[in-house]
Coordinates of C-alpha atoms and ligand atoms in Angstrom, one line a residue:
X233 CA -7.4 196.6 48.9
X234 CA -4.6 196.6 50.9
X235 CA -1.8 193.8 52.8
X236 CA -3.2 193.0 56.5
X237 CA -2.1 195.0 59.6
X238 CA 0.9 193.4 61.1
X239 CA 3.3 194.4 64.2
X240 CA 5.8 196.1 61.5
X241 CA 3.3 197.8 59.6
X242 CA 1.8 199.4 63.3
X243 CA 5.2 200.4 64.3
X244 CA 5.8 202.3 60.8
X245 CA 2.5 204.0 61.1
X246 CA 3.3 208.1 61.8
X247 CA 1.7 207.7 65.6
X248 CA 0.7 210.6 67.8
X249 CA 0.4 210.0 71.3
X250 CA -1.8 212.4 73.0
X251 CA -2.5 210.7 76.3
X252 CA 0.8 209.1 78.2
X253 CA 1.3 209.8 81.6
X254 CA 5.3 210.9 82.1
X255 CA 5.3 208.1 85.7
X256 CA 3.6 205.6 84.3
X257 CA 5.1 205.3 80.9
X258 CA 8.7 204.4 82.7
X259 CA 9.1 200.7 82.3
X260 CA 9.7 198.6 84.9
X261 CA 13.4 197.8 83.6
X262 CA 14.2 201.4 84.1
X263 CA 13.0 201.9 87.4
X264 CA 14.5 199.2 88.4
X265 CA 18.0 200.4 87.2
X266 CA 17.4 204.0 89.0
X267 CA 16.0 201.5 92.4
X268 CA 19.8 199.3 91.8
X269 CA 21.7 203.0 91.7
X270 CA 19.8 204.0 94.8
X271 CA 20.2 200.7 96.9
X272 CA 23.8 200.9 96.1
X273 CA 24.1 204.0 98.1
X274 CA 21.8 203.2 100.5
X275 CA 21.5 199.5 101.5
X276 CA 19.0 200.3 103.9
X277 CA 16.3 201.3 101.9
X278 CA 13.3 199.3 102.2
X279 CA 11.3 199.8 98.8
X280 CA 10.7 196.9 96.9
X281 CA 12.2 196.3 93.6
X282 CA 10.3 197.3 90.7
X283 CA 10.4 193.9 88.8
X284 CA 8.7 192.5 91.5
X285 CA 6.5 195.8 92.4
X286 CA 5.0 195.8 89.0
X287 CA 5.2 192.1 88.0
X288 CA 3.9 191.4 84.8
X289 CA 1.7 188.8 86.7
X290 CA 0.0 191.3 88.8
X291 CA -3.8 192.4 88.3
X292 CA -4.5 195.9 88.6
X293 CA -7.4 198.1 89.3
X294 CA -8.0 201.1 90.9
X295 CA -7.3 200.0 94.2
X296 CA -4.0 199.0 93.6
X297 CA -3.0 201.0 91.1
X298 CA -3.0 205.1 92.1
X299 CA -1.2 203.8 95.5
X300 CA 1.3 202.7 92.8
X301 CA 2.4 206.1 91.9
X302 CA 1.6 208.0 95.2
X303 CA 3.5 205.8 97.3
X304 CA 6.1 204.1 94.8
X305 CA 7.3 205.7 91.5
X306 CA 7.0 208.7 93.0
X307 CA 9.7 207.9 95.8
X308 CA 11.7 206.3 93.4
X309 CA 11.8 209.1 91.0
X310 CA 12.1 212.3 93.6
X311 CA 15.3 213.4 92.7
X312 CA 16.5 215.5 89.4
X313 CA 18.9 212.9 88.4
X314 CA 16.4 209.9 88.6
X315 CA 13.9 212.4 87.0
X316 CA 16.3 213.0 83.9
X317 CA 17.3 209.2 83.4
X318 CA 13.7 208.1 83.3
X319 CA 12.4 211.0 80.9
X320 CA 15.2 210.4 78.4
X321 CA 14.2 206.8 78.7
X322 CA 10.8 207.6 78.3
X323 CA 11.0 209.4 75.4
X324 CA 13.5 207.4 73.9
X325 CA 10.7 204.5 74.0
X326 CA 8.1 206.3 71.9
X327 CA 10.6 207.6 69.4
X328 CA 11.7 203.5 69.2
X329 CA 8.4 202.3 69.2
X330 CA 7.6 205.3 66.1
X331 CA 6.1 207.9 67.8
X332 CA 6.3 211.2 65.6
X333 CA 4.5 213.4 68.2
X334 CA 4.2 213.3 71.7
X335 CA 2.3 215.1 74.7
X336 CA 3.4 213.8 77.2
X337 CA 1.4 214.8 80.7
X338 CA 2.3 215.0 84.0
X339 CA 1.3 216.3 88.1
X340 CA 3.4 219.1 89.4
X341 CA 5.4 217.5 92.3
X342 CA 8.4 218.9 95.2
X343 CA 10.2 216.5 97.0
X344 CA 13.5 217.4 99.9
X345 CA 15.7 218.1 96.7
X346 CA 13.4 219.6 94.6
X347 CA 10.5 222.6 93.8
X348 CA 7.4 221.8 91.8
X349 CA 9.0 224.8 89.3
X350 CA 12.7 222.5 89.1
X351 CA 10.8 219.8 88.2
X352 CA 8.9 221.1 85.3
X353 CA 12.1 222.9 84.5
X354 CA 14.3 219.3 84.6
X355 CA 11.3 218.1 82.1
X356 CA 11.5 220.7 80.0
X357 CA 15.5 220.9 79.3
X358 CA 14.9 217.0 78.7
X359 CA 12.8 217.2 75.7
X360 CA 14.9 220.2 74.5
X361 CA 17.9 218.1 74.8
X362 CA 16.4 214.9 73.5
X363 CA 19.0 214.2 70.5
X364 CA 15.8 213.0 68.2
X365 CA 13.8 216.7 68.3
X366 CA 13.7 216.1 64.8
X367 CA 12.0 212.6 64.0
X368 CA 9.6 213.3 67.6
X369 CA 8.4 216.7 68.8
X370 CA 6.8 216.4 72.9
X371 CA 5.1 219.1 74.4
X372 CA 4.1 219.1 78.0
X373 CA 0.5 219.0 79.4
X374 CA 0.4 219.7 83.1
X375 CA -1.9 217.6 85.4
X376 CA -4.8 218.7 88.4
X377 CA -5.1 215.8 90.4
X378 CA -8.9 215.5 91.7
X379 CA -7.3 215.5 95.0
X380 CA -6.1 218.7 94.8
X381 CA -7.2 221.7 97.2
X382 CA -8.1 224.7 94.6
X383 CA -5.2 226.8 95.8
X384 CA -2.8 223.7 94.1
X385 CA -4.9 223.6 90.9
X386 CA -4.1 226.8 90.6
X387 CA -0.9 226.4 91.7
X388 CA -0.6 224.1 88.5
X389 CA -1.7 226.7 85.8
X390 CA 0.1 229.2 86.7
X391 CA 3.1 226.9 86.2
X392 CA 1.7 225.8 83.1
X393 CA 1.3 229.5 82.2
X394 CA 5.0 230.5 83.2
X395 CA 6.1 227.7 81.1
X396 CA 3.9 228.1 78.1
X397 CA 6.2 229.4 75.8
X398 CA 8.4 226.2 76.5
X399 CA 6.1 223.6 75.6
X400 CA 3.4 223.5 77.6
X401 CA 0.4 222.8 75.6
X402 CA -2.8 222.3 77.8
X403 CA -3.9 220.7 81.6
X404 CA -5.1 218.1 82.3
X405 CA -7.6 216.6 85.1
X406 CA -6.5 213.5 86.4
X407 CA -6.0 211.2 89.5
X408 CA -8.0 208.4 91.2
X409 CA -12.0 208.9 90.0
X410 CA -13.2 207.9 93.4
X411 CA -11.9 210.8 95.2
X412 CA -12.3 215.2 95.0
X413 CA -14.5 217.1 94.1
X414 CA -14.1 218.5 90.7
X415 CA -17.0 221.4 91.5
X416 CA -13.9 223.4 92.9
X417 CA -11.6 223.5 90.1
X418 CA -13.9 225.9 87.8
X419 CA -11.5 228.9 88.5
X420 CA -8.3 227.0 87.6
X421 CA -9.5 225.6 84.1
X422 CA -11.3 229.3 83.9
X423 CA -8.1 231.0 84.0
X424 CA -5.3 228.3 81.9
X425 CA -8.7 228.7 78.8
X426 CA -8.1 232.8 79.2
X427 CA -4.2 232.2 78.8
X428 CA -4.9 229.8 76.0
X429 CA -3.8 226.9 76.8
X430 CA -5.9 223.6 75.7
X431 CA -7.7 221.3 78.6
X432 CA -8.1 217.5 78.2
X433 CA -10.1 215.9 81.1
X434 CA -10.4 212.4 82.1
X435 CA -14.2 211.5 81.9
X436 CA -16.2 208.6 83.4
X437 CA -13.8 206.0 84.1
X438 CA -15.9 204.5 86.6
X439 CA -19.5 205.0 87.2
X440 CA -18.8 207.2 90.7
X441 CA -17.1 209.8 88.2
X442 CA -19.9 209.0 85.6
X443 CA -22.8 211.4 87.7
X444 CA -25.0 213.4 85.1
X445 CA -23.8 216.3 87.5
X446 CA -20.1 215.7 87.6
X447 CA -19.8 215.4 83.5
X448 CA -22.2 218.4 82.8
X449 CA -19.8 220.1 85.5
X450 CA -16.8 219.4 83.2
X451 CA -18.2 219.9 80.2
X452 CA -18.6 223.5 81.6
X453 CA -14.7 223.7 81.6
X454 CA -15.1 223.8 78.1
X455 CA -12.3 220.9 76.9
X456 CA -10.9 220.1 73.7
X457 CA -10.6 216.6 74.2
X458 CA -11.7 214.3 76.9
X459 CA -10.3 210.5 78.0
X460 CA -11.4 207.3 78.3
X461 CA -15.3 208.4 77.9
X462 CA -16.4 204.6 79.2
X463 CA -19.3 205.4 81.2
X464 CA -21.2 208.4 79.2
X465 CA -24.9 208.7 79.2
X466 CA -26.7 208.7 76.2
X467 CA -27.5 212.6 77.0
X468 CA -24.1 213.7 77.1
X469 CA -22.3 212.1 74.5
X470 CA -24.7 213.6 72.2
X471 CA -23.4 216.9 73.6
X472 CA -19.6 215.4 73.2
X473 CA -20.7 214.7 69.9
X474 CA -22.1 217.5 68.6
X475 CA -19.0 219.6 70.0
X476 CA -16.5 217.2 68.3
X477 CA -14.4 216.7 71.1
X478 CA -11.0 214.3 70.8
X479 CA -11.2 211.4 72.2
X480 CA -8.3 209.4 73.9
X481 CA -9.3 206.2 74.1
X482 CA -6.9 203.9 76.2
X483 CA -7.4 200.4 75.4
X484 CA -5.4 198.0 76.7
X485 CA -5.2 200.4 80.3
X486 CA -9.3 200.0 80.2
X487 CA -9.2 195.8 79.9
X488 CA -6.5 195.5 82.0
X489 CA -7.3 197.6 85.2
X490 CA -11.4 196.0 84.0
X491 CA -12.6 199.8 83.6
X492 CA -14.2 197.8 80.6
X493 CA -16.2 194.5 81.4
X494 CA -14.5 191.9 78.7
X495 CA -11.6 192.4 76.2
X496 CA -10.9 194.3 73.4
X497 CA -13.8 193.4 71.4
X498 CA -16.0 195.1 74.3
X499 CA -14.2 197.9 74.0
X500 CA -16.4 201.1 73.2
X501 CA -14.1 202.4 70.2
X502 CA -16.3 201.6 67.7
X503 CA -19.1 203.2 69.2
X504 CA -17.5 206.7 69.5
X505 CA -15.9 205.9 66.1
X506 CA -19.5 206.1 64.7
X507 CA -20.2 209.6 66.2
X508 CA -17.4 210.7 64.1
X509 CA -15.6 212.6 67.1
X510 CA -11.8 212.8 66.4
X511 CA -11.0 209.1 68.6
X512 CA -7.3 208.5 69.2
X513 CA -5.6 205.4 70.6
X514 CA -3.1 206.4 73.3
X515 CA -1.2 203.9 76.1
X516 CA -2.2 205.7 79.5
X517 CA 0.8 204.2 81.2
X518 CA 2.7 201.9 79.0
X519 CA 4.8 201.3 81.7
X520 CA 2.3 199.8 83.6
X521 CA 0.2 198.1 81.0
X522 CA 3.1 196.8 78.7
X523 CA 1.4 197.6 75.6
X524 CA 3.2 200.1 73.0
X525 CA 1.4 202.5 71.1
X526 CA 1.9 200.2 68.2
X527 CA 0.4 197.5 69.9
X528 CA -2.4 199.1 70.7
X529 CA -3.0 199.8 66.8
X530 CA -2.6 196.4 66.2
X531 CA -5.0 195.2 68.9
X532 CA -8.2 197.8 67.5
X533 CA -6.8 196.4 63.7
X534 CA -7.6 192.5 64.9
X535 CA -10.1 193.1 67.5
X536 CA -12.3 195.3 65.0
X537 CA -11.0 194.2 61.3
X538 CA -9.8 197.2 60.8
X539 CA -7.5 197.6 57.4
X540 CA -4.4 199.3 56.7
X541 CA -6.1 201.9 55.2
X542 CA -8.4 202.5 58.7
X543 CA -5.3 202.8 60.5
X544 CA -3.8 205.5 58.3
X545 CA -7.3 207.2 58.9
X546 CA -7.0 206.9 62.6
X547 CA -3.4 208.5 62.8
X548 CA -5.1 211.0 60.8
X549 CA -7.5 211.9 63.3
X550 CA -5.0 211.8 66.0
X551 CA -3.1 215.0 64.3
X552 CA -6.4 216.5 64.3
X553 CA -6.7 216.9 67.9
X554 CA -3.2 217.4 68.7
X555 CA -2.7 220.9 70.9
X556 CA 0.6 221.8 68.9
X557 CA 0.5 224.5 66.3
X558 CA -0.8 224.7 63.0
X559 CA 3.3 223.6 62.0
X560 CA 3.6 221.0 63.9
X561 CA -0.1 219.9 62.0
X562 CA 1.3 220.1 58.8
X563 CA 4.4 218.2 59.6
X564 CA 2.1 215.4 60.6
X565 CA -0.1 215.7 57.9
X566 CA 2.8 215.5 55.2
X567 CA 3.8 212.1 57.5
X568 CA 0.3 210.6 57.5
X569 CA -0.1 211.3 53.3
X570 CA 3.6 209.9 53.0
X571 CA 2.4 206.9 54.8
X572 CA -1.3 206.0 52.7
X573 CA 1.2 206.9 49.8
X574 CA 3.8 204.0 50.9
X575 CA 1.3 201.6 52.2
X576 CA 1.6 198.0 50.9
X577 CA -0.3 196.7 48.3
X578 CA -1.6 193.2 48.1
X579 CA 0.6 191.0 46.5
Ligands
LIG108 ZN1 -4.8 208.8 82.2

């Protein structure tokens, strides 16, 4: 038997973060320094500022929130030296909140000062310049949006591909579920499995994406891990099941945008924990959502009853599914035993 979970005890935990979206993890604080630098040059501009845009009072779902990014962050954040003050900030905040790895994932963008290949560049030199390398390693997983013609998906593995040997890990599918059609990407996850690299999909976040067809057509792709998995029929997740695919499960992003109907409680982690697939807790956009990877432990620990000891299990399971190298496995693995070693008893 061991103490209860508390905040301290979550934030000490050896946490691998598998599923955070570069944009959406800035917090509002920092965008609204890079929005004060740019209004100082140019008092004319007419974009809101981001304390207000992203109010901690404001409800979001998926109406309001992929406009967010397309037609906000993004125009914020389109020039390198915005796009180097929010990643070191970014990162900063996992290595704070005790993140020990990080895959960080993002869309392949261009803007009037900047390629799609500068801006996976600018990324890159970040993490190789981030001062804490040692304490938290990021790789780079890059992103298909669903609203992509196939000519850009491809466009984005073949990046990935140049950049492989820099840190790019995997790609990703992601953007708003309502919209694409996913039946034309099969060529561009075809060609980044050839090359090696991993592919995480986001799976039925909402019952449009949720079609029997749609998931058998991405479970054709042939991922290694798949997110949020809320709407899955019984059929398939036998299939997820029996392939042992990770799961990144995004709590607090799944109550708060009501992906989920209820709270925590009604969240579906326990019932892919009982399948025995590899399940990971991961923010989504903690910039958005205001809830740290730590805080997201803490959440599952009182919403479920979970003990220390579960906890330690879950980071376990996290490094398990991780699209690093066998090293960077072992480094985690020596964290997660040094942390069931250290873990309080009950006084
Ligand atoms: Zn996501």
């Amino acid at each position: 038997m061991t103490a209860r979970v508390d905040a301290a005890f979550a934030k000490n935990l050896p946490k691998v973060e598998l599923h955070a979206h570069l944009t959406g993890s800035i917090t509002p604080q920092c965008l609204h320094e890079i929005w004060t630098q740019k209004k100082s040059g140019d008092p004319s501009m007419t974009l809101q500022d981001p304390l207000e845009a992203m109010s901690k009072d404001k409800v979001w779902d998926i109406m309001t929130f992929f406009p967010l990014f397309s037609k906000y962050i993004y125009e914020l954040c389109s020039t390198p030296a915005s796009i180097v003050y929010s990643i070191n900030a970014v990162l900063r905040d996992f290595k704070e909140d005790g993140v020990v790895y990080l895959e960080l994932r993002t869309t392949p963008r261009s803007s009037s000062s900047m390629s799609k290949d500068d801006y996976i560049a600018t990324i890159l030199s970040c993490i190789d310049d981030f001062p804490h390398r040692n304490v938290m390693t990021t790789y780079l997983i890059l992103s298909i949006d669903r609203r992509n013609i196939p000519e850009e998906a491809m466009e984005v593995v073949d990046l990935a591909i140049q950049y492989q040997s820099r840190g790019i890990v995997g790609v990703d599918l992601c953007g708003d579920p309502s919209k694409g059609d996913i039946s034309t990407f099969k060529e561009a996850f075809h060609k980044a499995k050839l090359y090696g690299l991993k592919i995480t999909l986001h799976f039925a976040e909402v019952p449009a994406s949720s079609s029997l067809l749609e998931l058998k057509t991405l479970l054709s792709f042939r991922p290694d891990r798949l997110g949020h998995v809320v709407h899955v029929p019984d059929k398939i997740k036998a299939q997820i099941k029996a392939s042992k695919l990770g799961l990144e499960l995004c709590v607090s992003c799944n109550v708060q945008a009501r992906l989920i109907e209820g709270g925590v409680a009604d969240h579906h982690f326990m019932s892919w924990i009982k399948t025995g697939c590899p399940v990971i807790l991961c923010t989504d956009d903690v910039g958005i959502f205001d809830s740290t990877l730590s805080n997201e432990y803490l959440l599952v620990a009182q919403a479920f009853n979970l003990s220390r000891d579960d906890l330690i299990d879950l980071c376990d399971q996290a490094v398990e599914a991780i699209f690093g190298d066998r090293h960077e496995k072992q480094r985690l693995c020596a964290l997660v035993k040094e942390a069931r070693e250290n873990r309080m008893p009950i006084d």
